[in-house]
Coordinates of N, CA, C and O in Angstrom, one line a residue:
N215 N 0.8 -1.2 0.0 CA -0.2 0.1 -0.1 C 0.9 1.2 -0.1 O 2.0 1.2 0.0
G216 N 0.3 2.2 -0.1 CA 0.9 3.6 -0.2 C 1.9 3.9 1.0 O 3.1 4.3 0.8
P217 N 1.4 3.9 2.2 CA 2.3 4.3 3.4 C 3.3 3.1 3.5 O 4.7 3.6 3.7
R218 N 3.2 2.0 3.3 CA 4.3 0.9 3.3 C 5.3 1.2 2.4 O 6.6 1.0 2.5
A219 N 4.9 1.5 1.1 CA 5.7 1.7 0.0 C 6.7 2.9 0.2 O 7.8 2.9 -0.1
A220 N 6.1 4.0 0.8 CA 6.9 5.0 1.0 C 7.9 4.9 2.1 O 9.0 5.3 2.0
A221 N 7.5 4.0 3.2 CA 8.5 3.7 4.1 C 9.6 2.8 3.8 O 10.8 3.0 3.9
E222 N 9.2 1.9 2.8 CA 10.2 1.0 2.4 C 11.2 1.9 1.4 O 12.5 1.6 1.3
A223 N 10.7 2.7 0.6 CA 11.7 3.4 -0.2 C 12.5 4.3 0.7 O 13.8 4.4 0.3
V224 N 12.2 5.0 1.7 CA 12.9 5.5 2.7 C 13.9 4.8 3.2 O 15.3 5.1 3.3
M225 N 13.6 3.5 3.8 CA 14.4 2.7 4.3 C 15.5 2.1 3.4 O 16.7 2.2 3.7
R226 N 15.1 1.9 2.2 CA 16.1 1.4 1.1 C 17.1 2.6 0.8 O 18.4 2.3 0.9
S227 N 16.8 3.8 0.9 CA 17.7 5.0 0.7 C 18.8 5.1 1.9 O 19.8 5.7 1.6
L228 N 18.4 4.6 3.0 CA 19.3 4.6 4.1 C 20.2 3.6 4.2 O 21.2 3.5 4.9
L229 N 20.1 2.4 3.2 CA 21.1 1.4 3.4 C 22.1 1.2 2.3 O 22.8 0.3 2.1
H230 N 22.3 2.3 1.5 CA 23.3 2.5 0.5 C 23.8 3.7 0.3 O 23.1 5.0 0.7
N231 N 24.9 3.9 -0.3 CA 25.4 5.4 -0.6 C 24.7 5.8 -2.0 O 24.2 5.1 -2.8
P232 N 24.8 7.1 -2.2 CA 24.1 7.8 -3.4 C 24.8 7.2 -4.6 O 26.1 6.8 -4.6
G233 N 24.1 6.9 -5.8 CA 24.7 6.5 -7.0 C 24.4 4.9 -7.2 O 24.7 4.5 -8.2
V234 N 24.1 4.3 -6.1 CA 23.8 2.8 -6.3 C 22.7 2.5 -6.9 O 22.5 1.6 -7.8
L235 N 21.5 3.1 -6.8 CA 20.3 2.7 -7.5 C 20.1 3.6 -8.9 O 20.1 4.9 -8.9
W236 N 20.1 2.8 -9.9 CA 20.3 3.4 -11.2 C 18.9 4.4 -11.4 O 19.0 5.3 -12.2
W237 N 17.8 4.0 -10.8 CA 16.6 4.9 -11.1 C 16.5 6.1 -10.1 O 15.6 6.9 -10.3
A238 N 17.5 6.0 -9.2 CA 17.4 7.3 -8.3 C 19.0 7.4 -7.9 O 19.2 7.3 -6.6
P239 N 19.7 7.9 -8.7 CA 21.0 7.9 -8.5 C 21.4 9.0 -7.4 O 22.5 9.1 -6.6
D240 N 20.5 10.0 -7.1 CA 20.9 10.9 -6.1 C 20.5 10.7 -4.8 O 20.7 11.3 -3.7
Q241 N 19.6 9.5 -4.7 CA 19.1 9.1 -3.5 C 20.1 8.1 -2.7 O 20.9 7.4 -3.5
G242 N 20.2 8.3 -1.4 CA 21.1 7.3 -0.6 C 21.7 8.0 0.5 O 22.3 9.2 0.5
H243 N 21.7 7.4 1.6 CA 22.7 8.0 2.8 C 22.9 6.7 3.6 O 22.1 6.2 4.5
N244 N 24.1 6.1 3.4 CA 24.2 4.7 4.0 C 24.6 4.9 5.5 O 25.7 5.4 5.9
I245 N 23.7 4.6 6.3 CA 23.7 4.8 7.8 C 24.8 4.0 8.4 O 25.2 4.1 9.5
Q246 N 25.2 2.7 7.7 CA 26.3 2.0 8.1 C 27.5 2.6 8.4 O 28.2 2.3 9.1
N247 N 27.8 3.7 7.6 CA 29.1 4.6 7.8 C 29.1 5.1 9.2 O 30.3 5.5 9.5
Y248 N 28.1 5.2 10.0 CA 28.2 5.8 11.3 C 28.6 4.8 12.3 O 28.8 5.3 13.5
L249 N 28.6 3.6 12.0 CA 29.0 2.6 13.0 C 30.2 2.7 13.7 O 30.3 2.3 15.0
H250 N 31.3 2.8 13.0 CA 32.7 2.8 13.7 C 33.1 4.1 13.8 O 34.4 4.3 14.1
G251 N 32.4 5.1 13.8 CA 32.9 6.6 14.3 C 32.4 7.0 15.4 O 31.6 6.2 16.2
F252 N 32.6 8.4 15.6 CA 32.0 9.0 16.9 C 30.5 9.1 16.6 O 30.1 9.5 15.6
F253 N 29.8 8.7 17.5 CA 28.3 8.7 17.5 C 27.8 10.1 17.8 O 27.9 10.3 19.2
D254 N 27.4 10.8 17.0 CA 26.9 12.0 17.2 C 25.3 12.0 16.9 O 24.8 11.9 15.7
K255 N 24.4 11.7 17.9 CA 23.1 11.6 17.7 C 22.3 12.6 17.0 O 21.6 12.1 16.0
E256 N 22.6 13.7 17.3 CA 21.9 14.9 16.5 C 22.2 14.9 14.9 O 21.4 15.1 14.1
R257 N 23.5 14.7 14.7 CA 24.0 14.6 13.4 C 23.2 13.4 12.6 O 22.8 13.7 11.5
I258 N 23.2 12.4 13.2 CA 22.8 11.4 12.5 C 21.2 11.5 12.4 O 20.6 11.2 11.2
E259 N 20.3 12.1 13.4 CA 19.1 12.2 13.2 C 18.6 13.2 12.2 O 17.7 13.0 11.5
L260 N 19.5 14.2 12.2 CA 19.2 15.3 11.1 C 19.6 14.8 9.7 O 18.6 14.9 8.8
A261 N 20.6 14.1 9.7 CA 20.8 13.4 8.1 C 19.8 12.3 7.8 O 19.2 12.4 6.5
V262 N 19.3 11.6 8.6 CA 18.4 10.7 8.3 C 17.0 11.4 8.0 O 16.4 11.1 6.9
A263 N 16.7 12.4 8.7 CA 15.4 13.1 8.4 C 15.5 13.8 7.2 O 14.6 13.9 6.3
Q264 N 16.7 14.3 6.9 CA 16.7 15.1 5.5 C 16.7 14.1 4.4 O 16.0 14.5 3.3
Q265 N 17.3 12.9 4.5 CA 17.2 12.1 3.5 C 15.8 11.4 3.2 O 15.3 11.2 2.2
A266 N 15.0 11.1 4.4 CA 13.8 10.7 4.2 C 12.8 11.7 3.6 O 12.0 11.3 2.8
E267 N 13.0 13.0 3.7 CA 12.1 14.1 3.3 C 12.5 14.4 1.9 O 11.6 15.2 1.0
R268 N 13.5 13.8 1.3 CA 13.9 13.8 -0.1 C 12.9 12.9 -1.0 O 12.7 13.0 -2.0
E269 N 12.3 11.9 -0.3 CA 11.3 11.0 -0.7 C 10.0 11.8 -1.1 O 9.5 12.6 -0.2
E270 N 9.5 11.9 -2.3 CA 8.5 12.8 -2.7 C 7.1 12.5 -2.1 O 6.3 13.3 -1.9
R271 N 7.0 11.4 -1.4 CA 5.8 11.0 -0.7 C 5.8 11.3 0.7 O 4.8 11.2 1.6
V272 N 6.9 11.9 1.2 CA 7.2 12.3 2.7 C 7.1 13.8 2.8 O 7.8 14.4 2.2
E273 N 6.3 14.1 3.7 CA 6.0 15.5 4.0 C 7.0 15.9 5.0 O 7.9 16.9 5.1
E274 N 7.1 15.0 6.2 CA 7.9 15.5 7.3 C 8.4 14.2 7.9 O 7.7 13.2 8.0
A275 N 9.7 14.1 8.5 CA 10.3 13.0 9.0 C 10.7 13.3 10.4 O 11.4 14.3 10.6
S276 N 10.6 12.5 11.5 CA 11.1 12.6 12.8 C 12.0 11.4 13.0 O 11.3 10.4 13.0
V277 N 13.1 11.6 13.6 CA 14.1 10.5 13.7 C 14.6 10.4 15.0 O 14.8 11.4 15.8
T278 N 14.7 9.2 15.7 CA 15.3 9.0 16.9 C 16.4 8.0 16.8 O 16.1 7.0 16.3
A279 N 17.7 8.3 17.1 CA 18.7 7.4 17.0 C 19.3 7.0 18.3 O 19.4 7.8 19.1
T280 N 19.7 5.7 18.5 CA 20.2 5.3 19.6 C 21.4 4.1 19.3 O 21.2 3.6 18.5
I281 N 22.2 3.9 20.3 CA 23.2 3.0 20.3 C 22.9 1.9 21.3 O 22.7 2.2 22.5
L282 N 22.8 0.6 20.8 CA 22.4 -0.4 21.7 C 23.7 -1.3 21.6 O 23.8 -2.1 20.9
G283 N 24.6 -1.3 22.6 CA 26.0 -1.8 22.5 C 26.8 -1.6 21.4 O 27.1 -0.4 20.9
Q284 N 26.7 -2.5 20.2 CA 27.5 -2.3 19.1 C 26.5 -2.1 17.9 O 26.9 -2.2 16.8
E285 N 25.1 -1.9 18.3 CA 24.2 -1.7 17.2 C 23.7 0.0 17.2 O 23.6 0.5 18.2
L286 N 23.3 0.2 16.1 CA 22.7 1.5 15.8 C 21.1 1.2 15.6 O 21.0 0.3 14.7
S287 N 20.3 1.8 16.3 CA 18.8 1.6 16.1 C 18.3 3.0 15.7 O 18.6 4.0 16.4
L288 N 17.5 3.0 14.8 CA 16.7 4.2 14.3 C 15.2 4.1 14.2 O 14.8 2.9 13.9
R289 N 14.4 4.9 14.8 CA 12.9 5.0 14.7 C 12.8 6.2 13.9 O 13.1 7.3 14.3
V290 N 11.9 6.0 12.9 CA 11.6 7.1 11.8 C 10.1 7.1 11.6 O 9.6 6.2 11.4
D291 N 9.6 8.2 12.1 CA 8.1 8.6 12.0 C 8.1 9.4 10.7 O 8.7 10.6 10.6
L292 N 7.1 8.9 9.8 CA 6.9 9.7 8.6 C 5.5 10.3 8.6 O 4.6 9.5 8.9
V293 N 5.5 11.5 8.1 CA 4.2 12.1 7.8 C 4.1 12.2 6.3 O 5.0 12.8 5.8
L294 N 3.1 11.5 5.6 CA 3.0 11.6 4.1 C 2.3 12.7 3.6 O 1.5 13.2 4.2
T295 N 2.7 13.0 2.3 CA 2.0 14.0 1.4 C 0.6 13.8 1.0 O -0.2 14.7 1.1
Q296 N 0.4 12.6 0.5 CA -0.9 12.4 -0.3 C -2.0 11.6 0.7 O -3.1 11.6 0.2
T297 N -1.7 11.2 1.9 CA -2.7 10.8 2.7 C -2.4 11.3 4.1 O -1.5 11.9 4.3
A298 N -3.5 11.1 4.9 CA -3.4 11.5 6.4 C -2.7 10.6 7.3 O -2.4 10.7 8.4
A299 N -2.1 9.4 6.5 CA -1.7 8.3 7.1 C -0.4 8.7 7.8 O 0.5 9.3 7.2
K300 N 0.1 8.2 8.9 CA 1.5 8.3 9.4 C 2.0 6.9 9.3 O 1.3 5.9 9.6
V301 N 3.4 6.7 9.2 CA 4.0 5.2 9.2 C 5.2 5.3 10.0 O 6.0 6.5 9.9
T302 N 5.6 4.5 10.6 CA 6.9 4.4 11.5 C 7.6 3.2 11.1 O 7.1 2.1 10.9
F303 N 9.0 3.3 11.0 CA 9.7 2.2 10.8 C 10.9 2.2 11.6 O 11.3 3.4 12.1
T304 N 11.5 1.1 12.0 CA 12.7 0.9 12.8 C 13.7 0.1 12.2 O 13.4 -0.8 11.5
L305 N 15.0 0.4 12.4 CA 16.1 -0.3 11.7 C 17.1 -0.4 12.7 O 17.5 0.5 13.5
N306 N 17.5 -1.8 12.9 CA 18.7 -2.0 14.0 C 19.8 -2.6 13.1 O 19.6 -3.6 12.4
I307 N 20.8 -1.8 13.0 CA 22.0 -2.2 12.3 C 23.2 -2.7 13.1 O 23.6 -1.9 14.1
G308 N 23.7 -3.9 12.9 CA 24.8 -4.4 13.8 C 26.1 -3.8 13.6 O 26.4 -3.1 12.5
S309 N 27.2 -4.2 14.4 CA 28.5 -3.7 14.1 C 29.1 -4.2 12.9 O 29.9 -3.4 12.5
L310 N 28.7 -5.1 12.2 CA 29.1 -5.4 10.9 C 28.6 -4.8 9.6 O 28.9 -4.9 8.5
G311 N 27.5 -4.0 10.1 CA 26.6 -3.4 9.0 C 25.6 -4.1 8.5 O 24.8 -3.6 7.6
E312 N 25.4 -5.2 9.0 CA 24.2 -5.9 8.7 C 22.9 -5.4 9.4 O 22.8 -5.0 10.4
V313 N 21.7 -5.6 8.5 CA 20.5 -5.3 9.1 C 20.0 -6.6 10.0 O 19.7 -7.5 9.6
I314 N 19.8 -6.0 11.4 CA 19.4 -7.2 12.4 C 18.1 -7.3 12.2 O 17.5 -8.3 12.5
N315 N 17.2 -5.9 12.3 CA 15.8 -6.3 12.4 C 15.3 -4.8 11.6 O 16.0 -3.7 11.7
A316 N 14.3 -4.9 10.9 CA 13.6 -3.9 10.3 C 12.0 -4.2 10.3 O 11.7 -5.1 10.0
T317 N 11.3 -3.1 10.9 CA 9.8 -3.2 10.9 C 9.2 -1.9 10.5 O 9.7 -1.0 10.4
I318 N 8.0 -2.1 10.0 CA 7.1 -1.0 9.6 C 5.8 -1.2 10.1 O 5.4 -2.3 10.0
S319 N 5.3 0.0 10.6 CA 3.9 -0.1 11.2 C 3.2 1.3 10.8 O 3.8 2.2 10.6
G320 N 2.0 1.0 11.0 CA 1.2 2.3 10.6 C 0.3 2.3 9.4 O 0.1 1.4 8.7

């Protein structure tokens, strides 16, 4: 459906660098790059929100980033442009850059 497709598009854009997707070469912000550097919560939240809002179906994004041991956890709340629906997704990325868990609700 529309909300889930928008959330999946945003999630996909957070898991690779720009230029990887041939149909959207300007999309991408690989959150795995944050895993082994200094964890700046505000910087990550701002970067993820800005990337999410580049998706044409997203009007506004609110992001909460946390470190759980060696994992990066993101909760992203999206307000969509074409419906009154809101959708939330979470991503948990492990120390090796693998997606440990990803869920979408809303």
